[in-house]
Coordinates of C-alpha atoms (C1' of nucleotides) in Angstrom, one line a residue:
Chain A
M1 CA 0.0 -3.3 -2.6
K2 CA 3.4 -2.5 -0.7
L3 CA 4.4 -3.7 3.0
P4 CA 6.0 -0.5 4.4
T5 CA 9.5 -0.2 4.4
S6 CA 10.4 -0.5 8.3
T7 CA 9.2 -4.2 7.8
E8 CA 12.2 -5.7 7.0
W9 CA 13.1 -3.3 9.8
V10 CA 10.9 -4.9 12.6
L11 CA 11.3 -8.2 11.3
H12 CA 15.3 -8.3 11.1
C13 CA 15.2 -6.7 14.4
A14 CA 13.0 -8.7 16.4
T15 CA 14.7 -11.9 14.8
S16 CA 17.7 -9.9 16.6
L17 CA 16.4 -9.9 19.8
A18 CA 14.9 -13.5 20.2
Q19 CA 18.9 -14.5 20.5
L20 CA 19.2 -11.7 23.3
R21 CA 19.3 -13.6 26.7
P22 CA 16.9 -13.3 28.8
G23 CA 17.3 -10.5 31.3
E24 CA 19.3 -8.9 28.0
T25 CA 17.8 -5.3 26.3
A26 CA 18.8 -4.1 23.4
S27 CA 18.2 -0.2 23.0
A28 CA 17.1 1.4 19.7
A29 CA 20.3 3.2 19.1
Q30 CA 21.9 0.0 19.1
L31 CA 19.7 -2.2 16.4
A32 CA 19.8 1.4 14.2
T33 CA 23.7 0.8 14.1
Y34 CA 23.5 -2.6 13.8
Y35 CA 21.8 -2.4 10.3
D36 CA 22.6 1.0 9.6
L37 CA 18.9 2.3 9.8
P38 CA 17.2 6.0 11.4
A39 CA 17.3 5.7 14.9
P40 CA 14.1 7.6 15.9
Y41 CA 12.3 6.0 13.4
L42 CA 13.1 2.8 13.9
A43 CA 12.4 3.9 17.3
K44 CA 8.4 4.8 16.4
Q45 CA 8.5 1.2 14.8
L46 CA 9.0 -0.6 17.7
Q47 CA 7.1 1.9 20.0
A48 CA 4.2 0.2 17.7
L49 CA 5.2 -3.6 18.3
T50 CA 5.9 -2.8 21.8
K51 CA 2.5 -1.5 22.3
A52 CA 1.0 -5.3 20.6
G53 CA 2.6 -7.2 22.9
V54 CA 5.1 -8.5 20.4
L55 CA 8.4 -6.8 22.4
A56 CA 8.6 -5.2 25.8
A57 CA 10.3 -2.2 26.5
S58 CA 11.9 -0.4 29.6
T59 CA 13.5 2.9 30.3
G60 CA 16.3 4.0 31.4
P61 CA 20.1 2.8 31.6
R62 CA 20.6 -0.3 30.6
G63 CA 16.5 -0.3 29.2
G64 CA 15.8 -1.0 25.7
F65 CA 13.5 -3.0 24.4
R66 CA 12.9 -7.0 24.9
L67 CA 10.7 -10.1 23.1
G68 CA 7.5 -9.5 25.2
R69 CA 6.2 -14.0 25.0
P70 CA 8.6 -16.4 24.2
A71 CA 9.6 -16.5 20.6
A72 CA 8.2 -19.6 20.0
D73 CA 4.7 -17.8 20.2
I74 CA 5.2 -14.6 18.5
T75 CA 4.4 -15.8 14.2
L76 CA 5.6 -12.7 11.7
L77 CA 2.3 -12.4 11.2
Q78 CA 1.8 -10.3 14.5
I79 CA 5.4 -9.1 13.7
V80 CA 3.8 -7.2 9.9
E81 CA -0.1 -6.4 11.4
A82 CA 1.4 -4.5 14.6
V83 CA 3.7 -2.0 11.9
D84 CA 1.3 -2.2 9.1
G85 CA -1.9 -2.7 10.4
A86 CA -4.7 -5.5 10.3
A87 CA -7.0 -3.9 8.0
Q88 CA -7.4 -5.4 4.9
P89 CA -6.0 -4.9 1.3
Y90 CA -9.6 -5.4 -0.3
E91 CA -11.5 -2.5 1.0
C92 CA -15.7 -3.5 -0.4
R93 CA -17.0 -0.3 -0.5
E94 CA -20.4 -2.1 -1.8
I95 CA -20.6 0.0 -5.2
R96 CA -22.7 -2.7 -6.5
Q97 CA -24.8 -1.0 -4.6
Q98 CA -24.4 2.3 -6.5
G99 CA -25.1 4.4 -9.4
R100 CA -28.3 3.3 -12.3
G101 CA -27.0 -0.7 -11.0
A102 CA -27.8 -0.8 -8.3
L103 CA -28.6 -3.8 -6.6
A104 CA -31.8 -3.7 -3.9
R105 CA -31.9 -4.4 -0.2
E106 CA -32.5 -8.0 0.1
D107 CA -30.6 -9.4 -2.7
C108 CA -27.5 -8.0 -1.4
Q109 CA -27.7 -9.4 2.3
D110 CA -24.7 -12.0 1.4
T111 CA -20.8 -10.7 1.1
C112 CA -19.9 -10.0 -1.9
I113 CA -19.1 -12.8 -4.4
L114 CA -15.5 -11.1 -4.9
A115 CA -15.4 -9.3 -1.8
A116 CA -15.8 -12.8 0.1
K117 CA -12.9 -14.1 -2.7
M118 CA -10.6 -11.3 -1.9
G119 CA -10.9 -12.3 1.6
A120 CA -9.8 -15.5 1.3
A121 CA -6.6 -15.5 -0.4
H122 CA -6.5 -12.6 2.3
R123 CA -7.0 -15.4 4.5
A124 CA -4.3 -17.7 3.2
W125 CA -1.7 -14.0 3.3
R126 CA -2.7 -13.8 7.2
A127 CA -2.2 -18.4 7.6
S128 CA 0.9 -18.2 5.6
L129 CA 2.9 -16.5 8.1
A130 CA 0.7 -17.6 11.0
A131 CA 2.1 -21.0 10.9
V132 CA 5.9 -18.8 10.8
S133 CA 7.1 -18.7 14.6
L134 CA 10.8 -16.8 15.5
A135 CA 11.5 -19.3 16.8
D136 CA 11.0 -21.5 13.6
I137 CA 13.2 -18.6 13.0
L138 CA 16.0 -19.3 14.8
D139 CA 15.9 -23.1 14.1
E140 CA 16.8 -22.0 10.4
L141 CA 20.5 -19.6 11.6
P142 CA 23.6 -21.8 11.3
S143 CA 24.3 -22.2 15.5
G144 CA 27.1 -19.4 16.0
A145 CA 24.5 -17.1 15.1
P146 CA 23.4 -15.9 18.2
A147 CA 26.5 -15.4 19.7
R148 CA 27.7 -13.5 17.5
T149 CA 24.7 -11.3 17.1
R150 CA 25.2 -10.8 20.8
R151 CA 28.2 -9.9 21.1
I152 CA 28.0 -7.2 18.0
L153 CA 25.2 -5.7 19.4
M154 CA 25.0 -5.1 22.4
G155 CA 29.4 -5.0 22.8
Chain B
M1 CA -1.0 -3.0 2.8
K2 CA -3.4 -1.3 0.6
L3 CA -5.2 -2.1 -2.8
P4 CA -5.7 0.9 -4.6
T5 CA -9.6 1.4 -4.0
S6 CA -10.3 0.8 -8.6
T7 CA -9.3 -2.3 -8.1
E8 CA -13.0 -3.3 -6.9
W9 CA -13.8 -0.8 -9.4
V10 CA -11.9 -3.2 -12.2
L11 CA -13.3 -5.9 -10.4
H12 CA -17.3 -5.4 -10.5
C13 CA -16.6 -4.1 -14.0
A14 CA -14.3 -6.7 -15.7
T15 CA -18.1 -8.6 -14.3
S16 CA -20.4 -7.3 -16.2
L17 CA -18.4 -6.6 -19.1
A18 CA -18.0 -10.5 -18.8
Q19 CA -21.5 -10.5 -19.5
L20 CA -22.0 -9.3 -22.4
R21 CA -22.2 -11.0 -25.3
P22 CA -19.8 -11.5 -28.3
G23 CA -19.4 -8.3 -30.1
E24 CA -21.6 -6.5 -27.8
T25 CA -18.9 -3.7 -25.2
A26 CA -19.7 -1.5 -22.9
S27 CA -17.7 2.1 -22.6
A28 CA -16.3 3.9 -19.9
A29 CA -19.1 6.5 -19.5
Q30 CA -21.5 3.9 -19.5
L31 CA -19.4 1.5 -16.8
A32 CA -19.0 4.6 -14.3
T33 CA -22.3 5.9 -14.2
Y34 CA -23.9 1.6 -13.9
Y35 CA -22.0 1.7 -10.8
D36 CA -21.9 5.9 -9.8
L37 CA -17.9 6.0 -10.2
P38 CA -15.7 9.6 -11.8
A39 CA -15.7 8.2 -15.2
P40 CA -11.9 9.7 -16.3
Y41 CA -10.6 7.4 -13.3
L42 CA -12.0 4.6 -14.4
A43 CA -10.7 4.7 -18.2
K44 CA -7.8 5.1 -16.5
Q45 CA -8.1 2.2 -14.9
L46 CA -10.0 0.6 -17.9
Q47 CA -6.9 1.3 -19.8
A48 CA -4.3 -0.6 -17.6
L49 CA -6.1 -3.5 -17.7
T50 CA -6.7 -3.0 -22.0
K51 CA -2.7 -2.8 -21.8
A52 CA -2.5 -5.9 -20.2
G53 CA -4.4 -7.8 -22.5
V54 CA -7.2 -8.5 -20.2
L55 CA -9.8 -6.0 -21.7
A56 CA -9.8 -5.0 -25.4
A57 CA -10.7 -1.8 -26.4
S58 CA -12.2 -0.1 -29.5
T59 CA -12.5 3.4 -30.7
G60 CA -15.2 5.3 -32.4
P61 CA -19.5 5.7 -32.5
R62 CA -20.4 2.2 -30.8
G63 CA -16.8 1.4 -29.3
G64 CA -15.6 0.7 -26.0
F65 CA -13.8 -2.3 -23.9
R66 CA -14.9 -5.8 -24.1
L67 CA -12.9 -8.7 -22.9
G68 CA -9.7 -9.2 -24.0
R69 CA -9.8 -13.2 -24.0
P70 CA -12.7 -15.9 -22.6
A71 CA -14.1 -15.5 -19.6
A72 CA -12.4 -18.7 -17.9
D73 CA -8.9 -17.7 -19.0
I74 CA -8.8 -14.2 -16.9
T75 CA -8.3 -15.0 -13.5
L76 CA -8.4 -12.6 -10.3
L77 CA -5.0 -12.0 -9.7
Q78 CA -4.3 -11.2 -13.7
I79 CA -7.3 -9.1 -12.8
V80 CA -5.7 -7.3 -9.9
E81 CA -2.2 -6.5 -10.9
A82 CA -3.3 -5.5 -14.2
V83 CA -4.2 -2.5 -11.8
D84 CA -1.1 -2.3 -8.9
G85 CA 1.4 -4.5 -10.7
A86 CA 3.4 -7.2 -9.7
A87 CA 5.6 -6.4 -7.3
Q88 CA 5.8 -7.9 -4.2
P89 CA 3.8 -6.1 -0.8
Y90 CA 7.8 -7.0 0.3
E91 CA 11.2 -6.1 -0.5
C92 CA 14.4 -6.9 0.7
R93 CA 16.4 -4.4 0.7
E94 CA 19.3 -7.0 2.5
I95 CA 19.7 -5.1 5.3
R96 CA 21.6 -7.9 6.4
Q97 CA 24.3 -6.8 5.1
Q98 CA 24.7 -3.0 5.8
G99 CA 25.9 -1.7 9.1
R100 CA 28.3 -3.1 11.7
G101 CA 26.7 -6.1 11.9
A102 CA 26.7 -7.0 8.3
L103 CA 27.7 -10.6 7.5
A104 CA 29.6 -11.8 4.8
R105 CA 28.9 -11.6 1.0
E106 CA 29.6 -15.6 0.7
D107 CA 27.2 -15.7 3.9
C108 CA 24.9 -14.3 1.6
Q109 CA 24.0 -16.6 -1.4
D110 CA 21.3 -18.0 -0.3
T111 CA 18.2 -15.9 0.2
C112 CA 17.0 -14.1 3.9
I113 CA 15.1 -17.2 5.7
L114 CA 12.4 -13.6 6.6
A115 CA 12.0 -12.5 2.4
A116 CA 11.5 -16.4 2.2
K117 CA 8.6 -16.2 4.2
M118 CA 7.4 -13.8 3.2
G119 CA 7.7 -14.3 -0.5
A120 CA 5.9 -18.0 0.5
A121 CA 2.5 -16.4 1.8
H122 CA 2.6 -14.2 -1.2
R123 CA 2.8 -16.6 -3.1
A124 CA 0.0 -18.0 -1.0
W125 CA -2.3 -15.0 -2.1
R126 CA -1.4 -15.2 -5.6
A127 CA -2.1 -19.1 -6.4
S128 CA -5.9 -17.9 -4.0
L129 CA -6.7 -15.1 -6.9
A130 CA -5.2 -17.4 -9.5
A131 CA -7.9 -20.3 -8.5
V132 CA -10.7 -18.6 -9.5
S133 CA -11.4 -17.3 -12.9
L134 CA -14.1 -14.6 -14.6
A135 CA -15.6 -17.8 -15.3
D136 CA -16.5 -19.1 -11.5
I137 CA -17.6 -16.5 -10.3
L138 CA -20.4 -15.9 -13.1
D139 CA -21.6 -19.5 -12.4
E140 CA -22.0 -18.2 -8.9
L141 CA -24.2 -15.2 -9.7
P142 CA -27.8 -15.8 -10.4
S143 CA -29.4 -16.3 -13.3
G144 CA -31.0 -13.5 -14.3
A145 CA -28.2 -11.1 -13.7
P146 CA -26.3 -11.4 -17.1
A147 CA -30.2 -10.3 -18.8
R148 CA -30.1 -7.3 -16.4
T149 CA -26.8 -6.1 -16.4
R150 CA -26.9 -5.8 -20.3
R151 CA -30.4 -3.7 -20.0
I152 CA -29.4 -1.6 -17.6
L153 CA -25.6 -1.2 -18.3
M154 CA -26.0 -0.2 -22.6
G155 CA -29.6 0.0 -22.6
Chain C
dG1 C1' 30.9 0.5 56.8
dA2 C1' 26.7 0.5 55.4
dA3 C1' 22.6 3.1 54.3
dT4 C1' 19.4 6.1 52.0
dC5 C1' 19.4 10.7 49.0
dA6 C1' 20.5 13.2 45.3
dT7 C1' 22.7 13.8 41.1
dT8 C1' 23.0 12.0 36.7
dA9 C1' 23.1 10.0 31.7
dC10 C1' 20.7 7.1 29.3
dT11 C1' 16.3 5.1 27.7
dC12 C1' 11.2 5.9 25.9
dG13 C1' 7.1 7.9 23.8
dG14 C1' 4.5 11.2 21.8
dA15 C1' 3.9 15.6 18.7
dT16 C1' 5.6 18.0 14.6
dA17 C1' 7.7 18.6 9.0
dG18 C1' 8.9 16.3 3.3
dG19 C1' 8.9 13.0 0.0
dC20 C1' 6.6 10.6 -3.1
dT21 C1' 2.6 7.4 -4.5
dT22 C1' -2.5 7.3 -5.3
dT23 C1' -5.7 9.6 -6.6
dG24 C1' -8.8 12.4 -9.3
dT25 C1' -9.4 15.6 -14.0
dC26 C1' -8.8 17.3 -18.3
dC27 C1' -7.9 17.8 -23.2
dG28 C1' -6.2 15.9 -28.4
dA29 C1' -5.8 12.0 -31.7
dG30 C1' -8.4 8.3 -33.9
dT31 C1' -12.3 5.9 -35.7
dA32 C1' -16.4 4.3 -37.5
dC33 C1' -21.6 5.5 -38.2
dA34 C1' -24.9 8.4 -40.5
dG35 C1' -25.9 11.2 -43.4
dC36 C1' -25.9 13.5 -48.5
dA37 C1' -24.4 13.8 -52.9
dG38 C1' -23.8 12.0 -57.7
dG39 C1' -24.1 8.1 -60.9
Chain D
dC1 C1' -31.8 2.9 -56.2
dC2 C1' -26.5 1.8 -55.6
dT3 C1' -21.8 3.5 -54.4
dG4 C1' -18.7 6.6 -52.7
dC5 C1' -17.1 10.4 -50.2
dT6 C1' -17.6 13.9 -45.7
dG7 C1' -19.2 15.7 -42.3
dT8 C1' -19.5 14.8 -37.1
dA9 C1' -20.3 12.4 -32.9
dC10 C1' -18.6 9.1 -30.4
dT11 C1' -14.1 6.9 -28.6
dC12 C1' -9.7 5.9 -25.5
dG13 C1' -5.0 7.4 -24.4
dG14 C1' -1.6 10.0 -22.3
dA15 C1' -0.6 14.4 -20.1
dC16 C1' -1.4 17.4 -15.7
dA17 C1' -2.9 19.1 -10.6
dA18 C1' -4.1 17.7 -5.4
dA19 C1' -4.9 14.6 -1.8
dG20 C1' -3.3 11.2 1.7
dC21 C1' 0.2 8.3 3.4
dC22 C1' 4.7 7.1 4.4
dT23 C1' 9.4 8.6 5.6
dA24 C1' 12.1 11.3 8.8
dT25 C1' 13.2 14.6 12.4
dC26 C1' 13.5 16.4 17.6
dC27 C1' 12.5 17.4 21.4
dG28 C1' 10.3 16.1 25.9
dA29 C1' 8.9 12.5 30.6
dG30 C1' 10.2 9.0 32.8
dT31 C1' 13.4 5.5 35.0
dA32 C1' 16.9 2.5 37.0
dA33 C1' 22.2 3.2 37.7
dT34 C1' 25.2 5.7 40.7
dG35 C1' 28.6 8.4 43.6
dA36 C1' 28.3 10.8 47.4
dT37 C1' 26.3 12.1 52.1
dT38 C1' 26.2 11.2 56.2
dC39 C1' 24.7 8.0 60.4

DNA sequence: GAATCATTACTCGGATAGGCTTTGTCCGAGTACAGCAGG
DNA sequence: CCTGCTGTACTCGGACAAAGCCTATCCGAGTAATGATTC
């Protein structure tokens, strides 16, 4: 069970974009330089965030990415699932209905207990991430961080 | 973020083994037939569980696998991490210290806030799985299940 | 001087290769049981 | 009849290929700013 490396990238990029002022944007190249990341691949991930509505993109000169919603309405879960997909890590393939020990169809109407427990754990994980918004992250940063980020990122 | 397909296999196999009587064992071939799984690959996974101490293996005729501990002392988390590894899904590579926007070493003494939040979610996931033991699973099964499992599996 | 238009340069978007983990398979070492021979 | 030994067949254990996904990269379509041109 491993999250893509790009998960860290987009979390930090989203945090940086949240520190911009309304109307300002940052291009994929600027973000890649800021964190020393491969620019084309990072752009691909930002595309996924845009498709999910977390970010909004503008083309042309002085274009780039910005948040698609207020920072308080963007949760870490939405960012993570935008790049990794929302599929459950544990996929129940109903092996209890296969092989010599296959159970009758009527005994499998309710979901497998093991799948239910794994699903509960996944829900706990999602709830933990859904409880944190980008605004919460910004509150934890030092007060001088936004100015520094804007200066280095866009300068 | 995906768990190996074999996770479902070993969870069901462990549940089946928990229904055996003390001293009884089931071979990898018997378990593979019971669930219609590729026997060699399943054996590989059961090896991992044995190495983790969750199962115990006996060689020779009438040998096979059995639980390595009482069912009440085996949690779903131990089974899952035996096959998938205990590595965290989110790996913080400290990209905040790289690139044009790199922070000073002294500003990074405490762990990255994003990594902390991701770690908290992972701890919630692990706690949810650690709270369920194989004995808890057996309690949820129908009362006639163990006899049926033993008959079909070992017969 | 102001408005219009063509140019330009910069942006995102999707389609295209390489590396690595996961999946699947095989054969060899070791062991407990069963049968047999001997006492 | 009991004991010891030998052979056998069955078990796990580790080493060996193939597939799928993540990583990385490229080039093309579109757009907003810019500068020149014209009224």
